[in-house]
Tab-separated table of C-alpha atoms and ligand atoms in Angstrom:
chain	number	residue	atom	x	y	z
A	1	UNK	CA	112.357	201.285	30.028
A	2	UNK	CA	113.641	197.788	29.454
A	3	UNK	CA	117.268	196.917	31.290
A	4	UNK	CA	118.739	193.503	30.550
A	5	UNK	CA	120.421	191.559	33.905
A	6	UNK	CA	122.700	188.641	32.927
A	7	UNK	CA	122.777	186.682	36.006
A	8	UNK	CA	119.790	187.954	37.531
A	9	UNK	CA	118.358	184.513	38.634
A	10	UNK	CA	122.120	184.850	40.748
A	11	UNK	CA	122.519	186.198	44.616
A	12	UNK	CA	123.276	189.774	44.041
A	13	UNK	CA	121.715	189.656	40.758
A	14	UNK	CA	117.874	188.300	41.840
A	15	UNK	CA	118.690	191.448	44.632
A	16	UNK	CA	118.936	194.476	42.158
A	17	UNK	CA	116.314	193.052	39.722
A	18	UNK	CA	114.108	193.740	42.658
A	19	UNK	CA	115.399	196.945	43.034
A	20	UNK	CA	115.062	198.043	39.608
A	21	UNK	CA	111.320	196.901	39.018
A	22	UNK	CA	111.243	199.050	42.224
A	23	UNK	CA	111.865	201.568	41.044
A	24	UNK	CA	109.672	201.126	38.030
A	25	UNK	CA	112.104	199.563	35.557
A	26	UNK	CA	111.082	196.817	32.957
A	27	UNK	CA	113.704	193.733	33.585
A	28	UNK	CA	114.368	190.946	31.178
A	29	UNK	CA	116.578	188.455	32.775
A	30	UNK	CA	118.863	185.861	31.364
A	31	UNK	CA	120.363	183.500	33.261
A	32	UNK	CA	121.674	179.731	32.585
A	33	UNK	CA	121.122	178.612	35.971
A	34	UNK	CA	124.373	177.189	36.267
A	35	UNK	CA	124.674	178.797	39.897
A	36	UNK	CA	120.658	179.559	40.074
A	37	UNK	CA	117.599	178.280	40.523
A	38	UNK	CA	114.311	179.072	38.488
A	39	UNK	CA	112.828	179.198	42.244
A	40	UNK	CA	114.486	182.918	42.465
A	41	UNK	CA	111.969	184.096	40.067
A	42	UNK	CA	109.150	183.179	41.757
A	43	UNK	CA	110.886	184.888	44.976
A	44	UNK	CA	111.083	188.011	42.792
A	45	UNK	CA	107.872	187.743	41.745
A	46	UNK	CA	106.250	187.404	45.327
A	47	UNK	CA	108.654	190.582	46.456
A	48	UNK	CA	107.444	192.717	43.886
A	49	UNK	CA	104.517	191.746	42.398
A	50	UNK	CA	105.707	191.582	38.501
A	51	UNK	CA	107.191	188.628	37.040
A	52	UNK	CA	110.398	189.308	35.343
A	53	UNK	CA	110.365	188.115	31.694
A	54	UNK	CA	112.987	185.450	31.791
A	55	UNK	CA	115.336	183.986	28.590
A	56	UNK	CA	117.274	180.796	29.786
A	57	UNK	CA	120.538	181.249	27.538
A	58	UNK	CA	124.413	180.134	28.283
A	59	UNK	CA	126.339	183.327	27.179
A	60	UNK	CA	128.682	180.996	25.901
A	61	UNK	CA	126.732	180.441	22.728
A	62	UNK	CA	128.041	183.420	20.901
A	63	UNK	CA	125.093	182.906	18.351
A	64	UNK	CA	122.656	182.837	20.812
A	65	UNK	CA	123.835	186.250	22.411
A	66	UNK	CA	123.356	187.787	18.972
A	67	UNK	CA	120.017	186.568	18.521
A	68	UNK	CA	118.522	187.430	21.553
A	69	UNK	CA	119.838	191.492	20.782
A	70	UNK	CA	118.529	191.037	17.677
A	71	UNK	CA	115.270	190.580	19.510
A	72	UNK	CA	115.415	192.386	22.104
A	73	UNK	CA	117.208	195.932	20.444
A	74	UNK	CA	115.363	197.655	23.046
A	75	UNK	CA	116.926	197.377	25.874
A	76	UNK	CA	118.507	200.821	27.280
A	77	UNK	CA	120.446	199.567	29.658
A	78	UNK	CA	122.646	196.491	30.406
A	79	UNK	CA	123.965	195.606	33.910
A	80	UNK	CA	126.379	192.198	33.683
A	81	UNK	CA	126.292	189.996	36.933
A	82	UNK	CA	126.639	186.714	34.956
A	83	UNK	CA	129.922	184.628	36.070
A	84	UNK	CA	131.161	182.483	37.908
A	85	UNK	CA	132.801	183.800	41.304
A	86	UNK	CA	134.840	180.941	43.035
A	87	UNK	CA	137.819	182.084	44.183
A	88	UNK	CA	139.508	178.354	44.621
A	89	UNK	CA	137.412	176.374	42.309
A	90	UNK	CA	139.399	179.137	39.648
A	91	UNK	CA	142.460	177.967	40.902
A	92	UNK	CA	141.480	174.562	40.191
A	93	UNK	CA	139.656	174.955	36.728
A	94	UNK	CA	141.393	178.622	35.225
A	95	UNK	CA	140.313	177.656	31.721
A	96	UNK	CA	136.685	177.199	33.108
A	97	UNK	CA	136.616	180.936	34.834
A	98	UNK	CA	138.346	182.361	31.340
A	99	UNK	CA	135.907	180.873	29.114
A	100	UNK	CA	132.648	181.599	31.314
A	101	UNK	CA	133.653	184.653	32.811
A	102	UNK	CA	135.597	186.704	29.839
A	103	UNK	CA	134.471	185.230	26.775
A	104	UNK	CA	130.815	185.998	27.670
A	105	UNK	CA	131.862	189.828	28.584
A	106	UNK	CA	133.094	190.101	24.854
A	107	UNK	CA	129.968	188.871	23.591
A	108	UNK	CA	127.330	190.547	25.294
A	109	UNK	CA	130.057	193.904	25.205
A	110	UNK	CA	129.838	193.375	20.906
A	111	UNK	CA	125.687	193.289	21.202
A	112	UNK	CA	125.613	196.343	23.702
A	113	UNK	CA	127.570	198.309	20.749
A	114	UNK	CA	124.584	197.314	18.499
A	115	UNK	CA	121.896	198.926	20.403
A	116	UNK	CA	120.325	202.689	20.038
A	117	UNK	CA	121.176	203.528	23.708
A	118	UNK	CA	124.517	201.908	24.961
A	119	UNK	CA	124.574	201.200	29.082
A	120	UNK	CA	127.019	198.967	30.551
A	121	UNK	CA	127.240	197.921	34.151
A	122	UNK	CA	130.144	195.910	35.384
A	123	UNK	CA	130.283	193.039	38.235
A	124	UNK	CA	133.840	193.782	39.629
A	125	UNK	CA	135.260	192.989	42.631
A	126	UNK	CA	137.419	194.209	45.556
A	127	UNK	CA	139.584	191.513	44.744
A	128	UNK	CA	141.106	193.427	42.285
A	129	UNK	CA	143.021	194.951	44.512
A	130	UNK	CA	144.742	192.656	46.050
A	131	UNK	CA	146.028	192.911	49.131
A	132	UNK	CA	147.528	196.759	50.146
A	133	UNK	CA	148.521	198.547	53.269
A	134	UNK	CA	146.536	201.712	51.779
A	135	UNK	CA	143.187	201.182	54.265
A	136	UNK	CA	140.738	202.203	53.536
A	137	UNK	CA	141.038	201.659	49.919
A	138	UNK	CA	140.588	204.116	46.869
A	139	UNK	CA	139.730	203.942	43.033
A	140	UNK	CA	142.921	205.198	42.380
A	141	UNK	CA	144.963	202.567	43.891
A	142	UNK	CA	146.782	200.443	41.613
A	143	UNK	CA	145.762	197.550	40.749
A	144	UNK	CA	147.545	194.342	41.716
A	145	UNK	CA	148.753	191.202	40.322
A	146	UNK	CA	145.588	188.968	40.706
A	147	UNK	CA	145.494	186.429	43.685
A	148	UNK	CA	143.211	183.957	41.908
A	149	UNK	CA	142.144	183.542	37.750
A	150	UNK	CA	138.583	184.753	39.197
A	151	UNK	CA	140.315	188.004	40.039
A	152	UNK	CA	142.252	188.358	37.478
A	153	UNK	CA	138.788	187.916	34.975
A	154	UNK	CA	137.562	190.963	36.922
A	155	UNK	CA	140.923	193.025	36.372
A	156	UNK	CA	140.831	191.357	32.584
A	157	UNK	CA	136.996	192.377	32.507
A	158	UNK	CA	137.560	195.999	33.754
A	159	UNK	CA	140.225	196.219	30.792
A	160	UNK	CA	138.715	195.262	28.205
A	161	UNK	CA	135.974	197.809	28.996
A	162	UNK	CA	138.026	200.395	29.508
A	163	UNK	CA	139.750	199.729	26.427
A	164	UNK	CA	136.419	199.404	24.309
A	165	UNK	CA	135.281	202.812	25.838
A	166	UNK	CA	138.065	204.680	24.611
A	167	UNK	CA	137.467	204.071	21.028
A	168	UNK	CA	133.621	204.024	21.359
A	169	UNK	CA	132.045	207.197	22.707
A	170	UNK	CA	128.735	205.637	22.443
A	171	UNK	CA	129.580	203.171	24.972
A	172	UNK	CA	129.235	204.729	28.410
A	173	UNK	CA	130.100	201.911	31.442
A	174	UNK	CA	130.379	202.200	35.071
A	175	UNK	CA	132.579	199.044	37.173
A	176	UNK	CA	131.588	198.501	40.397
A	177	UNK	CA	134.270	196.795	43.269
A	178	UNK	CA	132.100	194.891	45.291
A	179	UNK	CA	133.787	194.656	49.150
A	180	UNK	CA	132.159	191.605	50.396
A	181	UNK	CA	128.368	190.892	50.023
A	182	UNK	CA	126.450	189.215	52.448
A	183	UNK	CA	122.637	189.213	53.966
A	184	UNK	CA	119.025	188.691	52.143
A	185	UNK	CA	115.777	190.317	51.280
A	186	UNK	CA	114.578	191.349	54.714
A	187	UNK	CA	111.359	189.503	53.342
A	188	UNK	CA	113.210	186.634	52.956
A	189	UNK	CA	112.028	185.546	49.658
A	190	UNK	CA	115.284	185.620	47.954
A	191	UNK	CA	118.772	185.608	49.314
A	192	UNK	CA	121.812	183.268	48.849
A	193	UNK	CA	122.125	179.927	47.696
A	194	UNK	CA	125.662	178.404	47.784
A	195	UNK	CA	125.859	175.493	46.049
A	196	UNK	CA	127.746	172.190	48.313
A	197	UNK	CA	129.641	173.813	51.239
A	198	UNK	CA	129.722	177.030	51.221
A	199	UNK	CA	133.121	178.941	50.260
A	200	UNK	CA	132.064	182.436	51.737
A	201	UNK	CA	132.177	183.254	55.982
A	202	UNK	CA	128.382	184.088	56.443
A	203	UNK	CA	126.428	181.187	54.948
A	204	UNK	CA	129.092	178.984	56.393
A	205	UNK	CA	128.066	180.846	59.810
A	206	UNK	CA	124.170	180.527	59.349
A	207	UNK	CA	124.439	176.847	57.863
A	208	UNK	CA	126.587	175.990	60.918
A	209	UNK	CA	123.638	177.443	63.170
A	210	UNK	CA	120.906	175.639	61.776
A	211	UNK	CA	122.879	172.187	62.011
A	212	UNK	CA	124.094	171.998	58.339
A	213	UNK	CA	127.159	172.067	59.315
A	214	UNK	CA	129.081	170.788	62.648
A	215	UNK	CA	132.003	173.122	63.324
A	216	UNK	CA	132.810	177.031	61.511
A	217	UNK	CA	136.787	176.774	60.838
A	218	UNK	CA	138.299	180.423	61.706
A	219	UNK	CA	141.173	180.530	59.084
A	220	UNK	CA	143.753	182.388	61.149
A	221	UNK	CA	143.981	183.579	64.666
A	222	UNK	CA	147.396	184.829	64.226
A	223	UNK	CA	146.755	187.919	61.888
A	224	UNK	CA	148.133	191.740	62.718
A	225	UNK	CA	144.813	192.707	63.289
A	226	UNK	CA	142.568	193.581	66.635
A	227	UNK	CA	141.589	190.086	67.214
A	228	UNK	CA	143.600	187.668	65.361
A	229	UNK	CA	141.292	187.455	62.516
A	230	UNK	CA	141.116	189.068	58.970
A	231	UNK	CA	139.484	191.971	57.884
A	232	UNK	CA	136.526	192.508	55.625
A	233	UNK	CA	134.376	194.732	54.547
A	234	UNK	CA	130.752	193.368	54.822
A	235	UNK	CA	127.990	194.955	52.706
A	236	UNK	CA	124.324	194.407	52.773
A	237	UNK	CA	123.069	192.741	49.450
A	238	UNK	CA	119.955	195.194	49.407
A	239	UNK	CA	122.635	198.001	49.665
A	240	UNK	CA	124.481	196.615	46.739
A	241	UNK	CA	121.691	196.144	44.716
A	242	UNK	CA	120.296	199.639	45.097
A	243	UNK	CA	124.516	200.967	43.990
A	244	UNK	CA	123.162	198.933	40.263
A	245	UNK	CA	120.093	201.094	39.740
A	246	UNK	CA	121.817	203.835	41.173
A	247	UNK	CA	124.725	203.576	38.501
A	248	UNK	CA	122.596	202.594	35.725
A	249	UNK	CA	119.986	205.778	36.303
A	250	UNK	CA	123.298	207.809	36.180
A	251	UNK	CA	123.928	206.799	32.495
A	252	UNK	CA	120.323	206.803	31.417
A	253	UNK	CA	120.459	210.367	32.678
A	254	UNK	CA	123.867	211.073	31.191
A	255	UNK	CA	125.334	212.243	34.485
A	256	UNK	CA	128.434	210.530	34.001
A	257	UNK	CA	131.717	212.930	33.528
A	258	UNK	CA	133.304	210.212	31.982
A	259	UNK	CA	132.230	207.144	29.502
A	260	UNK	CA	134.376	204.996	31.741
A	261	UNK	CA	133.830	205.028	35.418
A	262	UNK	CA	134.715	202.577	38.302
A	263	UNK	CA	133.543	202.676	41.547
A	264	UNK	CA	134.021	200.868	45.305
A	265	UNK	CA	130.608	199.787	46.707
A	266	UNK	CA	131.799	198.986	50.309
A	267	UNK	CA	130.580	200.514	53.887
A	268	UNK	CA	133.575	201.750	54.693
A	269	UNK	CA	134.215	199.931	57.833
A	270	UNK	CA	136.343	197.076	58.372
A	271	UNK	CA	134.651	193.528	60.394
A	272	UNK	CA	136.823	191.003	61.753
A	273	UNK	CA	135.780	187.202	61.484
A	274	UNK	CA	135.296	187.199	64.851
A	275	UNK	CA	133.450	190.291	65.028
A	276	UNK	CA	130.865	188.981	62.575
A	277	UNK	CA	130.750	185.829	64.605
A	278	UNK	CA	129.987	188.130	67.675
A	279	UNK	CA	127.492	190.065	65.469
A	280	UNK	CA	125.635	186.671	64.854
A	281	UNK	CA	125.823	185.192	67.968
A	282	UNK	CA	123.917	188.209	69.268
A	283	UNK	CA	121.472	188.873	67.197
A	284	UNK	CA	120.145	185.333	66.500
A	285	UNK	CA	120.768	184.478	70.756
A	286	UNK	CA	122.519	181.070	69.481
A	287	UNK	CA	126.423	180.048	70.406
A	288	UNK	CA	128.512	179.618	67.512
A	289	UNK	CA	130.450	176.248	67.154
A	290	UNK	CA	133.755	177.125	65.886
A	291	UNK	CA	137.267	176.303	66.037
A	292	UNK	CA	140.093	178.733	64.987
A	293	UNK	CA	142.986	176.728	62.208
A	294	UNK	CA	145.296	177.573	60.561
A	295	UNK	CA	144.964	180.499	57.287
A	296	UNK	CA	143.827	180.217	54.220
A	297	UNK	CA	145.614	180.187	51.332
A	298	UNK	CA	145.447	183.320	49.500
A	299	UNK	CA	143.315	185.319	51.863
A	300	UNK	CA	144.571	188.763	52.150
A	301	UNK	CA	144.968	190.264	56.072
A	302	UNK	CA	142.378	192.992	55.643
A	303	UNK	CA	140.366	195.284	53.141
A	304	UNK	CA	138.245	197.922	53.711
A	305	UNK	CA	136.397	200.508	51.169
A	306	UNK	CA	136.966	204.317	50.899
A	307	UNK	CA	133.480	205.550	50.073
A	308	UNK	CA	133.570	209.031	49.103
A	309	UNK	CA	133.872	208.840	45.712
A	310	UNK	CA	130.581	206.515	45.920
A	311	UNK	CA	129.102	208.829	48.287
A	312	UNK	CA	129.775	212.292	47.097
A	313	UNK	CA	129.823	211.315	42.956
A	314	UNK	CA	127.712	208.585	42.301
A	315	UNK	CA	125.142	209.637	45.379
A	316	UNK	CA	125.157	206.392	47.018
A	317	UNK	CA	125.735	205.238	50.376
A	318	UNK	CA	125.304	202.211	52.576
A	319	UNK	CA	122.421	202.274	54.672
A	320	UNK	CA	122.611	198.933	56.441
A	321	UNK	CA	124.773	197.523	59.037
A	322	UNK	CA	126.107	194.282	59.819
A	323	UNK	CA	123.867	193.713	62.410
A	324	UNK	CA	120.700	194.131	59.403
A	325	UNK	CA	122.841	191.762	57.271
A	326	UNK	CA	123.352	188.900	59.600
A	327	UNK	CA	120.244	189.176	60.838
A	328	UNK	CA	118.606	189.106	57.082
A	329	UNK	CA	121.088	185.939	56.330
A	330	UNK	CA	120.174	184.033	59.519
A	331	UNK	CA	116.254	184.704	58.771
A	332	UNK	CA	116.531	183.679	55.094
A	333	UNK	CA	118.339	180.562	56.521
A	334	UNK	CA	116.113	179.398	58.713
A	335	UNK	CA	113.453	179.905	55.980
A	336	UNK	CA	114.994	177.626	53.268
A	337	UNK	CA	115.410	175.117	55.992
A	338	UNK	CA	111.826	175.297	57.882
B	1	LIG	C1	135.857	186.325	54.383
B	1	LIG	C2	136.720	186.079	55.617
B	1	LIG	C3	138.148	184.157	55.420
B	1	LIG	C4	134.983	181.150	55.339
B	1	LIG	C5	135.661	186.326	48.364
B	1	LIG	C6	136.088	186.774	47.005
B	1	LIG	C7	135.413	188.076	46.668
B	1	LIG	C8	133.932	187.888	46.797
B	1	LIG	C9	133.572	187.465	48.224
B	1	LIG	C10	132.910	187.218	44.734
B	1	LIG	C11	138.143	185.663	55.251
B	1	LIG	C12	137.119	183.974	56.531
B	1	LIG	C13	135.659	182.360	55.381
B	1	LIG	C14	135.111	180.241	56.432
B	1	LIG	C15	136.559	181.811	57.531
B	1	LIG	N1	133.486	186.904	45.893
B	1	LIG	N2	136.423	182.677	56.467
B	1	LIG	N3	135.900	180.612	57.497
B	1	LIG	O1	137.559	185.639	50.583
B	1	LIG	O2	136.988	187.958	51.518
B	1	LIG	O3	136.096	187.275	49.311
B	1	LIG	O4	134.270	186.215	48.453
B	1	LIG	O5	132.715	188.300	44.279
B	1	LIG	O6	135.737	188.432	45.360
B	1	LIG	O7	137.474	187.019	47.025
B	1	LIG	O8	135.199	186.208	51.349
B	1	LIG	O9	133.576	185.084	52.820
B	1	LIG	O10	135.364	183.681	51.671
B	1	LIG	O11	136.016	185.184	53.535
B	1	LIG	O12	137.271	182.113	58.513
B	1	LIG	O13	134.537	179.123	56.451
B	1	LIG	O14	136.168	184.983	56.350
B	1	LIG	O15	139.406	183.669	55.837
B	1	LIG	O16	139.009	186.218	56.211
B	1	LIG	P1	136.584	186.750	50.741
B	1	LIG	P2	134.981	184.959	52.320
C-alpha cells in the first residue's frame, strides 16, 4: 500500500516514514530539501532496511504536483509534513510562510481529490491555540488569533481542509496539533537538524553541551509558573511519528466517525525550561551553561495537551518520557558531532 510523505526527508517527517515502512507500508517521499538533507534517506534506509523511493520536487511548482499524481495515482494515503515551521523567521518573511506553507496545501489538497482512495493527514500545530488559561488543552477550545503567520498557516491550513471536506465526502482528513516535538531515533540514525542556530529549547540545549554553542539563554525567569520558566509540553518524535500511521491506518480502515477530524498529539504533562534543563543535566551527567534573560517575544506562559480524545478515539498514547527524549537528542548529538 503506497502512502505519499511530503516532507519526509524533514525531522518529524524522516521519523514516521520509519514508522510506516514499519509497519509494512510502501513510502514514496518528496521533499525539496529546503530544510533537509538527502543524508536522512540513507539514515532511513540503515533504520529499516528499505530505501524509500524518493521524488525531489518544490510543491511550489503547481505543474509539477500534477504530474507527479498523474504518475503516481496509486497512492492510498497522503500524510503532509512539508512546510516551513519558523515561528520568527514568519514574522520576518510572512509572504515566504504563505506561499510555501498554504499554496502547496491547495495543490497537493486538488491532486488528493484526483485519486481512487482519498487520505489526508495534516501537520498542525499547538500553536493554534494560542495562548489560554484552559490547561490542559482540548480540541474543542477555540481557536485563537494567531501569534505568528506560521501559526496562522496552520489555523489557515486546518480551514481550508475543513472547508474542502464538507463539500467532498470522498475526502476523509485527520489534523494533528503537535505540542512540542523533541528527541531522535533511539538508533540515532536520524533525528534533528536545525539549520544556523537553533530556534527550538532542546537542540539549543544539546548544541550548548557539546560546545556548539557557549551559553543557553533562559527567556524568562519571571513567569507565573513553578519555577519562573514557561511551560511546554515535550513529546518524543518516535511517539509522534507512530500518532501519523496511527491516524492514517484509521482512514484506510474507515474508522473515522467523521471525514474531518483533528486531534492533540501531546503527553499530557506540562515541562518547565528549567525542568528540561534538569532532565538533561541528569541524564547526560554534564552541567548546563546557561543564563536566565529576559522573555521572548511572543512566547506564550504555558501549554499543555488534554489527551483523551487521542487516547480513548484515535487509540494512541505517548509512550516515552522526557527523560527517553533528551536522552535520544543528546545521543543523536553527540553522533553528528563525533
Ligand atoms: C520552548 C520553550 C522558550 C529556546 C515552537 C513553535 C511550535 C513548534 C515548536 C513547529 C519556550 C524556551 C527556547 C531557547 C529558551 N514548531 N526557550 N531558550 O516556541 O514552544 O514552539 O516550536 O511546529 O509550533 O511555536 O518551542 O523550543 O522554541 O521554546 O528558553 O534558546 O523554551 O521560551 O518557553 P515553542 P521552543
Amino acid at each position: 500500500m503506497k502512502v505519499l510523505v511530503t516532507g519526509g526527508l524533514g525531522y518529524i517527517g524522516s521519523h514516521t516514514v520509519v514508522e510506516l515502512q514499519n509497519e509494512g507500508y510502501e513510502v514514496i517521499i518528496i521533499d525539496n530539501l529546503s530544510n533537509s538533507s538527502i543524508e536522512v534517506l540513507d539514515g532511513i534506509t540503515a533504520i529499516t532496511g528499505i530505501k524509500p523511493q524518493f521524488v525531489k520536487l518544490d510543491l511550489k511548482e503547481k505543474q509539477q504536483v500534477e504530474d507527479f499524481f498523474k504518475r503516481h495515482n496509486d497512492v492510498r494515503g497522503v500524510i503532509h509534513f512539508a512546510a516551513n515551521k519558523a515561528v520568527g523567521e514568519s514574522v520576518e518573511n510572512p509572504l515566504m510562510y504563505y506561499e510555501n506553507n498554504v499554496n502547496t496545501l491547495v495543490y497537493v489538497l486538488k491532486e488528493v481529490l484526483s485519486l481512487k482512495q482519498q487520505n489526508f493527514i495534516f501537520s498542525s500545530s499547538c500553536t493554534v491555540y494560542g495562548q489560554t488559561d484552559q490547561l490542559p488543552i482540548s480540541e474543542n477550545a477555540p481557536v485563537q488569533a494567531a501569534q505568528s503567520p506560521y501559526g496562522n498557516t496552520k489555523q489557515i491550513g486546518e480551514e481550508i481542509i475543513m472547508d474542502t471536506c464538507k463539500v467532498k465526502p470522498d475526502l476523509n482528513s485527520i489534523s494533528l496539533r503537535y505540542f512540542n516535538p523533541i528527541g531522535a531515533h533511539p538508533s540515532a540514525k536520524i533525528g534533528e537538524l536545525p539549520i544556523g542556530v537553533p530556534q527550538n529549547l532542546v537542540p539549543f540545549i544539546t548544541q550548548t553541551a557539546i560546545g556548539i554553542r557557549t551559553q543557553l539563554s533562559v527567556f524568562g525567569g519571571d513567569y507565573p509558573t513553578s519555577d519562573g520558566t514557561c511551560i511546554r509540553d515535550y513529546i518524543h518524535v518516535v511517539d509522534l511519528a507512530k500518532a501519523h500511521v496511527i491516524a492514517l491506518k484509521r482512514l484506510l480502515d474507515q474508522k473515522n466517525k467523521t471525514n474531518y477530524e483533528v486531534f492533540n498529539i501531546g503527553t499530557g504533562k506540562g515541562s518547565s525550561v528549567l525542568e528540561v534543563v534538569n532532565s538533561f543535566e541528569k541524564i547526560s551527567g554534564k552541567n548546563l551553561n546557561y543564563k536566565i534573560v529576559d522573555r521572548r517575544k511572543g512566547d506564550v506562559i504555558a501549554i499543555y495537551a488534554e489527551t483523551k480524545k487521542a487516547n480513548e478515539i484515535l487509540g494512541w498514547k505517548a509512550e516515552l518520557t522526557l527523560d527517553d527524549a533528551i536522552g535520544s537528542a543528546w545521543k543523536w548529538e553527540q553522533r553528528i558531532n563525533n
